[in-house]
Structure formats: structure tokens, C-alpha cells
Coordinates of N, CA, C and O in Angstrom, one line a residue:
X1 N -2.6 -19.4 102.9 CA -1.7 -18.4 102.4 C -0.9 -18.9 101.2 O -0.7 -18.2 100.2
X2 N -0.4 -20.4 101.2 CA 0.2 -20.8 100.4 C -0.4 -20.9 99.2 O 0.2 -20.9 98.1
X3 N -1.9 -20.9 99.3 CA -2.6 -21.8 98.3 C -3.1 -20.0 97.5 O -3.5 -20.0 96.3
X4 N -3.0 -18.9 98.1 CA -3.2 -17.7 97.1 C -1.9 -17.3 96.5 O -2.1 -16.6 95.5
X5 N -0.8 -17.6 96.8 CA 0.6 -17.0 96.5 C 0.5 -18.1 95.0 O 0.8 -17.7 93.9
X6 N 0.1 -19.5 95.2 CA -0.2 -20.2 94.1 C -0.9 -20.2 92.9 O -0.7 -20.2 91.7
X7 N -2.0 -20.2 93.7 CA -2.7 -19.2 92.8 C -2.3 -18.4 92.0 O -2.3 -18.7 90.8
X8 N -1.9 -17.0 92.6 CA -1.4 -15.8 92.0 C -0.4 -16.1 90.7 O -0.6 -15.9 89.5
X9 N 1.0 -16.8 91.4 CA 2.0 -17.6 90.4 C 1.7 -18.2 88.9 O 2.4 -18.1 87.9
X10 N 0.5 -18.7 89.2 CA 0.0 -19.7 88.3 C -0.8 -18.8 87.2 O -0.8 -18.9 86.0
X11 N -1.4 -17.9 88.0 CA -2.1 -17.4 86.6 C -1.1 -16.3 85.7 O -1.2 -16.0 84.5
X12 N -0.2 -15.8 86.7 CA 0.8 -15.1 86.3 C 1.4 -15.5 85.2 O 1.9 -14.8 84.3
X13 N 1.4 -16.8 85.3 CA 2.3 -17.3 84.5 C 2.0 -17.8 83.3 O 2.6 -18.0 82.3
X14 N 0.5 -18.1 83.6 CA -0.4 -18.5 82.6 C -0.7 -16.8 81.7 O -0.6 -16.6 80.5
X15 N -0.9 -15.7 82.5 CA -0.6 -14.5 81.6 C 0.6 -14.3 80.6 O 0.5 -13.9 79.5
X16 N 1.6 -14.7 81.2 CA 3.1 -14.6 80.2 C 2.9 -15.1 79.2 O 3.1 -14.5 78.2
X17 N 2.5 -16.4 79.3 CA 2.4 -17.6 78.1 C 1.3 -17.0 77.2 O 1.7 -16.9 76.0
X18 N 0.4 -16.6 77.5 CA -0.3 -16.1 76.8 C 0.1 -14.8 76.0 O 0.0 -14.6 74.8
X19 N 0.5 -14.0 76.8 CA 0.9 -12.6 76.0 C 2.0 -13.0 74.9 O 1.8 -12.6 73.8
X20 N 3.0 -13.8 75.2 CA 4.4 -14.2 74.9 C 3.7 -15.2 73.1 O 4.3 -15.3 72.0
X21 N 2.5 -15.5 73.3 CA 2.0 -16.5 72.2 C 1.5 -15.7 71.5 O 1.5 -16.1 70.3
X22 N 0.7 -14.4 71.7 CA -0.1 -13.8 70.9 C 0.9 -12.8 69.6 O 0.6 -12.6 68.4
X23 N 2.5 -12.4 70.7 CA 3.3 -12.1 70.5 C 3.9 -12.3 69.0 O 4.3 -11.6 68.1
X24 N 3.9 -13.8 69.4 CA 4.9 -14.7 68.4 C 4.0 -14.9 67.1 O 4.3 -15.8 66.2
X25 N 3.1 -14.2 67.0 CA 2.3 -14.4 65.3 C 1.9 -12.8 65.2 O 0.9 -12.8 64.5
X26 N 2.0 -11.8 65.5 CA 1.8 -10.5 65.8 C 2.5 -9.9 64.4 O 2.4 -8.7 64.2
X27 N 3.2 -10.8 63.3 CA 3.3 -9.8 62.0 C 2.5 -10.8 61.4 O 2.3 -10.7 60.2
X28 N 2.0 -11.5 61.9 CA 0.8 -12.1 61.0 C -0.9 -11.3 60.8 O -1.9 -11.3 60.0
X29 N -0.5 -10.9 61.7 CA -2.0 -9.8 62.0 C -2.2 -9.0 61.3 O -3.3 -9.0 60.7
X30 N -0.9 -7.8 61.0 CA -0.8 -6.5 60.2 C -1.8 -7.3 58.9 O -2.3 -8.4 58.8
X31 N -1.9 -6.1 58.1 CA -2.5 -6.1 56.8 C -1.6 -6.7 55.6 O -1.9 -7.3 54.6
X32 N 0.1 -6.0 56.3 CA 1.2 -6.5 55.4 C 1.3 -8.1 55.8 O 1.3 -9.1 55.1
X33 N 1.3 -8.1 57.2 CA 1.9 -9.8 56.9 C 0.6 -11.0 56.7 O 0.7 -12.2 56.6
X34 N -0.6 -10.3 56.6 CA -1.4 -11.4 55.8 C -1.4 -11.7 54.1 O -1.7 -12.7 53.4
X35 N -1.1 -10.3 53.8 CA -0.9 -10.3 52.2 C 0.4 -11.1 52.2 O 0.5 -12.2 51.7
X36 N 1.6 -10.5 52.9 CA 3.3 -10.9 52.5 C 2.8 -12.6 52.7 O 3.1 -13.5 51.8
X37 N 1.9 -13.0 54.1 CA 2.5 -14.7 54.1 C 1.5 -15.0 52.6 O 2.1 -15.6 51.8
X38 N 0.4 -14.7 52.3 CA -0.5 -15.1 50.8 C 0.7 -14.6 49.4 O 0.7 -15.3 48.4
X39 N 1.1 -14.1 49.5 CA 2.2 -13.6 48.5 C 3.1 -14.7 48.1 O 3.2 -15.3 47.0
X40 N 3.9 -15.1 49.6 CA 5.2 -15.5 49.5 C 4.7 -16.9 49.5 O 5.7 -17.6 49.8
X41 N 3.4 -17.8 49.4 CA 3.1 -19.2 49.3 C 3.6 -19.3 48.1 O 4.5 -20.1 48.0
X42 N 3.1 -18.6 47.0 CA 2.8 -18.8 45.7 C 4.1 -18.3 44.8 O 4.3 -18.7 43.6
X43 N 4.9 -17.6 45.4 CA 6.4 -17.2 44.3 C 7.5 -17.6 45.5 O 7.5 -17.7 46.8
X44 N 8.6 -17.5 44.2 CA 9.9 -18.0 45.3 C 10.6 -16.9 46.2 O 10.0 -15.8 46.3
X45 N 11.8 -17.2 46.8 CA 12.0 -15.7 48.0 C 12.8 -15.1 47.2 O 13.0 -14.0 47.5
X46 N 13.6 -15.7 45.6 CA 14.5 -15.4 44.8 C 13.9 -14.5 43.8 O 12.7 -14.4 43.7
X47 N 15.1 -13.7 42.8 CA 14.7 -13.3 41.9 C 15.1 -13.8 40.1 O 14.6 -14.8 39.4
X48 N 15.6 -13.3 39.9 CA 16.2 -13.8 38.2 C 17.3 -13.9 38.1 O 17.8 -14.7 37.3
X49 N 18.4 -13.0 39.1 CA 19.5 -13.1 38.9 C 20.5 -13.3 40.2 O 20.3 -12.6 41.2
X50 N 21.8 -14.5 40.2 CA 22.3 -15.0 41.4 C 23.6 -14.1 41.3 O 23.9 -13.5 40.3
X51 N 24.3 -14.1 42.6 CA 25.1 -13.1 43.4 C 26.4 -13.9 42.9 O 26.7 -15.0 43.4
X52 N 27.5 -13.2 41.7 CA 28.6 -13.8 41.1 C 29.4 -14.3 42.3 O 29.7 -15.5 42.0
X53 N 30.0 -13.9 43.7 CA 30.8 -14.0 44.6 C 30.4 -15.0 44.8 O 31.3 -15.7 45.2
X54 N 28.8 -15.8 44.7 CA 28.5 -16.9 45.9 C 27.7 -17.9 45.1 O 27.2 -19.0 45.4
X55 N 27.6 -17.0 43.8 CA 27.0 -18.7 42.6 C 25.8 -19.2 42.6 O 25.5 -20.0 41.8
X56 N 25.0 -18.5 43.8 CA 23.6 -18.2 44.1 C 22.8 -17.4 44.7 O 23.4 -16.4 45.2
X57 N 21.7 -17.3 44.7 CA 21.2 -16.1 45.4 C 21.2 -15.8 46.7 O 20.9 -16.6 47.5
X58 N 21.5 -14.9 47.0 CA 22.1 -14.1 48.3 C 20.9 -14.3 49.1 O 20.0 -14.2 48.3
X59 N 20.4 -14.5 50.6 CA 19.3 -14.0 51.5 C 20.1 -12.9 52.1 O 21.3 -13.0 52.3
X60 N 19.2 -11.7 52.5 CA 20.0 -10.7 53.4 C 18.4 -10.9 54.3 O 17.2 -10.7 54.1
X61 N 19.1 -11.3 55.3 CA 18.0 -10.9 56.5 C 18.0 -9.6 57.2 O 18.9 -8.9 57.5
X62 N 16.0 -9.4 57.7 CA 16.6 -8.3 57.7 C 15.3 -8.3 59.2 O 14.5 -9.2 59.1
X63 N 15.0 -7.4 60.3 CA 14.3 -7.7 61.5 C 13.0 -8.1 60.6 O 12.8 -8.0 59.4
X64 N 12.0 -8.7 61.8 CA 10.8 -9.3 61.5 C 9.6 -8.2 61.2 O 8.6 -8.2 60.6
X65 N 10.2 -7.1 61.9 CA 9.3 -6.0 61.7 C 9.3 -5.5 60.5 O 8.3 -5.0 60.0
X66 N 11.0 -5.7 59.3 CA 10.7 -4.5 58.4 C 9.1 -5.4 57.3 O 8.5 -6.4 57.2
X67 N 9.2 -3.7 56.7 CA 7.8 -4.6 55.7 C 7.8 -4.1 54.4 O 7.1 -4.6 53.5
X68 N 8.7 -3.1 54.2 CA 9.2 -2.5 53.2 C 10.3 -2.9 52.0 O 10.5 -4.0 52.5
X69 N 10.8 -2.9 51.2 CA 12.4 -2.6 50.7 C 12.4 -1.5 49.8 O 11.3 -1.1 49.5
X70 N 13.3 -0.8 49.4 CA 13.5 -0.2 48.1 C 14.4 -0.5 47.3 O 15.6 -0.5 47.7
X71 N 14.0 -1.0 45.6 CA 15.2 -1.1 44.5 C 15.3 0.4 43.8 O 14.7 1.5 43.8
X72 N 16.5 -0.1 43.4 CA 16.6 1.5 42.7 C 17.5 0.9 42.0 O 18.4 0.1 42.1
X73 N 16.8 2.0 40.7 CA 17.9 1.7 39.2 C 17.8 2.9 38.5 O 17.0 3.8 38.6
X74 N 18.8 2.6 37.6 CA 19.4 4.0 36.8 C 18.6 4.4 35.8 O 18.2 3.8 34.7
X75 N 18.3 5.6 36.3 CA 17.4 6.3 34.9 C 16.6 7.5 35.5 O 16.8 8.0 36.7
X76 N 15.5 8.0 34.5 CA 14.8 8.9 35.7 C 13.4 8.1 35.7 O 12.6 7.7 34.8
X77 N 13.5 8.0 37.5 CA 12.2 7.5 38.2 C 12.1 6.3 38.2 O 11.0 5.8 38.3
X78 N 13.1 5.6 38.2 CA 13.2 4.2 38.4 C 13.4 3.7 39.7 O 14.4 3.0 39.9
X79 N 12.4 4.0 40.8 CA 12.6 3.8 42.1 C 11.8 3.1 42.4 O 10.8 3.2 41.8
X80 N 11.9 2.0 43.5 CA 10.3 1.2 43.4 C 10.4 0.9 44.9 O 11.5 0.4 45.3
X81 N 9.2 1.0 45.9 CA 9.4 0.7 47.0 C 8.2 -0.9 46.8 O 7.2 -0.9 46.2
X82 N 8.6 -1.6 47.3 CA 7.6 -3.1 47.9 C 7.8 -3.6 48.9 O 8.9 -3.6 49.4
X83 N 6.8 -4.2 49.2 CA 6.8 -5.3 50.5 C 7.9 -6.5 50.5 O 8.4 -7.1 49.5
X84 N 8.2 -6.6 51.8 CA 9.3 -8.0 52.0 C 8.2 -9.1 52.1 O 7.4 -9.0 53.0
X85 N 8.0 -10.2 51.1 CA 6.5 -11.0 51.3 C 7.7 -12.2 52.1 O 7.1 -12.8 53.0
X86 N 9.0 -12.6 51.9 CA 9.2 -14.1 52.7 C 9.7 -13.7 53.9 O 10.2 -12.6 54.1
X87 N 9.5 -14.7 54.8 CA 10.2 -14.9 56.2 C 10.7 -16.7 56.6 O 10.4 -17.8 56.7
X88 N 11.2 -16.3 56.7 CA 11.8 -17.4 57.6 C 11.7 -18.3 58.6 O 12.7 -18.0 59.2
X89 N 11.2 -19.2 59.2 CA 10.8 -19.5 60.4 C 12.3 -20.2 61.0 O 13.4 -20.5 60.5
X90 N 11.5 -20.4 62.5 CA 12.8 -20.8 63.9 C 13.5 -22.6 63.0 O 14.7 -23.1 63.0
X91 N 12.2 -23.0 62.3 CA 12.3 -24.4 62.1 C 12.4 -25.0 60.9 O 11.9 -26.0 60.4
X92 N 13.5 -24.0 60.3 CA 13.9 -23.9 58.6 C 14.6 -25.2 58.4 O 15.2 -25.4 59.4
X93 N 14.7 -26.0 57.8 CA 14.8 -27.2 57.5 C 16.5 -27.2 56.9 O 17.3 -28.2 57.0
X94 N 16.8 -26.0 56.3 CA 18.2 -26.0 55.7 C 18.3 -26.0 54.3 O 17.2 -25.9 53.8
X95 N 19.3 -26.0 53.3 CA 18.6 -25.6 51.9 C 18.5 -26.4 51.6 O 19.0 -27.3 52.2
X96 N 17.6 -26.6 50.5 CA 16.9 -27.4 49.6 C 17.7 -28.3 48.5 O 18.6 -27.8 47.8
X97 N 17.4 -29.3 48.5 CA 18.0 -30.4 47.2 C 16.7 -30.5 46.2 O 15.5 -30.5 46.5
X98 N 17.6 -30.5 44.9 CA 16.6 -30.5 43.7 C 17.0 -30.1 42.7 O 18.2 -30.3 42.5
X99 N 16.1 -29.6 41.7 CA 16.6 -29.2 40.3 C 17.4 -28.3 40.6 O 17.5 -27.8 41.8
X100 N 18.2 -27.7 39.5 CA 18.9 -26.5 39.5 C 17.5 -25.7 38.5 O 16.7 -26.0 37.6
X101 N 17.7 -24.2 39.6 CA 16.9 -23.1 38.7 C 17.5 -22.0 37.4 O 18.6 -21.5 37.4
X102 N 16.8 -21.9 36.6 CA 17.7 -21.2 35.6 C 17.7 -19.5 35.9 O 16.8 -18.7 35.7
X103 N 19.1 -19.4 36.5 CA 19.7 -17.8 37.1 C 19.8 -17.3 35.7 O 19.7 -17.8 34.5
X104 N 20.3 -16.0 36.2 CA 21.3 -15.5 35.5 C 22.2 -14.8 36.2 O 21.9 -14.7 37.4
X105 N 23.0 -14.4 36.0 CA 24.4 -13.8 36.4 C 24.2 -12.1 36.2 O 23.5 -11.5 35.4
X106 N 25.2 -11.4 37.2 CA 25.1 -9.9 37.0 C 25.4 -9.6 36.0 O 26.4 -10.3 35.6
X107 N 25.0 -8.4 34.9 CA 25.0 -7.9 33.5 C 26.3 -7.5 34.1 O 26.7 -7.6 35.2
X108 N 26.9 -7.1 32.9 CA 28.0 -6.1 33.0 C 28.1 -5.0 33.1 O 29.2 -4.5 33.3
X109 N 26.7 -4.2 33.1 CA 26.1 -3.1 33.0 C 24.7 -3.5 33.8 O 23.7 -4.0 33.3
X110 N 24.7 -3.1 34.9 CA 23.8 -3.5 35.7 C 22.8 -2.3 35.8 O 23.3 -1.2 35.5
X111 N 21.4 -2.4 36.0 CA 20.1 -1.4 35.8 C 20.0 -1.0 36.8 O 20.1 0.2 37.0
X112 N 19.8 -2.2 37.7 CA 18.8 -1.9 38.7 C 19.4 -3.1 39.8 O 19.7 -4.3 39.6
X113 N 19.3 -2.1 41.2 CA 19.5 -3.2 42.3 C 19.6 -4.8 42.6 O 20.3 -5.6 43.2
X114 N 18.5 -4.7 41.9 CA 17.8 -6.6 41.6 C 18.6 -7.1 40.8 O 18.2 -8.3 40.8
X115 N 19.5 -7.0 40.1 CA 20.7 -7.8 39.4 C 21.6 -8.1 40.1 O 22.3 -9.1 39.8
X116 N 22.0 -7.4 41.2 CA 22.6 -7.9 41.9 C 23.0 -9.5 43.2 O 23.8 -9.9 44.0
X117 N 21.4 -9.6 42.4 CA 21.4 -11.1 43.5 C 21.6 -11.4 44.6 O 22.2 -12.4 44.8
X118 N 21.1 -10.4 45.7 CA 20.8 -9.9 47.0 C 19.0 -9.7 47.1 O 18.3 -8.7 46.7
X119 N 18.7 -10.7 47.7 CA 17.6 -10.6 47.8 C 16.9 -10.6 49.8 O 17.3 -11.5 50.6
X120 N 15.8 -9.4 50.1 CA 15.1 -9.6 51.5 C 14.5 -10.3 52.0 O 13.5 -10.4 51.4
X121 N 14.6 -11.3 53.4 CA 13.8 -12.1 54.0 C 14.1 -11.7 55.5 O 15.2 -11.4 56.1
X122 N 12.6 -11.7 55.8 CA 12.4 -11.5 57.3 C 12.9 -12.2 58.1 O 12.7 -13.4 57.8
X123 N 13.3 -12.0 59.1 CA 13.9 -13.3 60.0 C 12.9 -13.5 61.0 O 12.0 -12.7 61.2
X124 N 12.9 -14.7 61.7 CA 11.7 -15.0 62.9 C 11.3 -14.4 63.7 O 12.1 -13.6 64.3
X125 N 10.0 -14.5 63.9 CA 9.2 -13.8 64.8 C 9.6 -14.4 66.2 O 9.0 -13.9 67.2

């Protein structure tokens, strides 16, 4: 009796682990998160312009699920929906040391969302 209650436990458990793994790369699968992770190898998670309050560019995290954003700027039809391509992982290393990149600062007269130097990254799966 002992040795099927063990049994049972064990594969049980070996099911969790398994479901719980397949789980933990599951925005990798979509269509978006094979393009977003091929995207986000190749360009940075930033844009052109850094966030005056903080002298750099902003991350706004946002769940692992979204896959969307929308910018919007002034004019007619200046709406643009795209994919979030960066995420983040559990085992981020912390920021980076190195060159300085050449920002720019919010216009005085701002266009469009994206000047604002708030930029989307997914947080961990």
C-alpha cells in the first residue's frame, strides 16, 4: 500500500513540475513572443528620448501577457498600435555600465507619446 500511495505522489509531482515548466516559457510559444524575443535581440528596449524627472529612460513594466502598446500623437491619424518585443527575466543582472547613449530630452512641444521617455517591458514569466 505504501509503495502505490508513492507511486502516485511521485508522478504527481513529477506532473506539477512538468506542467509548471511548460508554463514558464508559454509567451514564448505565441506567434508574438517568437517574433517579440527575434525583435528585441537585435534593438534596444529604449527609444530616442529619456524621461526629464529621472535623466534616463523610464521602464514601465507591464504583465507578461500584454503584447500590445499604443502611442498616440497629435494630429489626425497619428495612432499607432505595436508589439511590446522586451521582457525581462527573474535573473536580470541590474543596470548596465558603459558608454553613455546619445538621448534626447522631451521637446517643449511634444508630438507624440514616445517623447516622453516611458518606455514597455514585460515582466517575467
Amino acid at each position: 500500500m505504501n509503495t502505490k500511495l508513492t507511486m502516485t505522489i511521485g508522478v504527481a509531482i513529477a506532473l506539477t513540475m512538468g506542467l509548471a515548466a511548460s508554463h514558464l516559457f508559454a509567451g514564448e510559444n505565441t506567434f508574438f513572443g517568437k517574433r517579440a524575443a527575434r525583435r528585441a535581440m537585435c534593438t534596444p528596449w529604449y527609444g530616442d528620448y529619456y524621461n526629464g524627472a529621472w535623466g534616463a529612460p523610464v521602464a514601465v513594466v507591464v504583465p507578461p501577457t500584454a503584447e500590445f502598446q499604443t502611442h498616440w500623437g497629435w494630429g489626425v491619424g497619428n495612432m499607432r498600435v505595436t508589439t511590446i518585443d522586451h521582457q525581462y527575466s527573474r535573473n536580470w543582472p541590474g543596470p548596465a555600465m558603459g558608454g553613455a547613449v546619445p538621448l534626447r530630452p522631451t521637446p517643449a512641444w511634444p508630438q507624440d507619446t514616445d517623447q516622453f521617455g516611458y518606455y514597455y517591458i514585460r515582466g517575467p514569466w
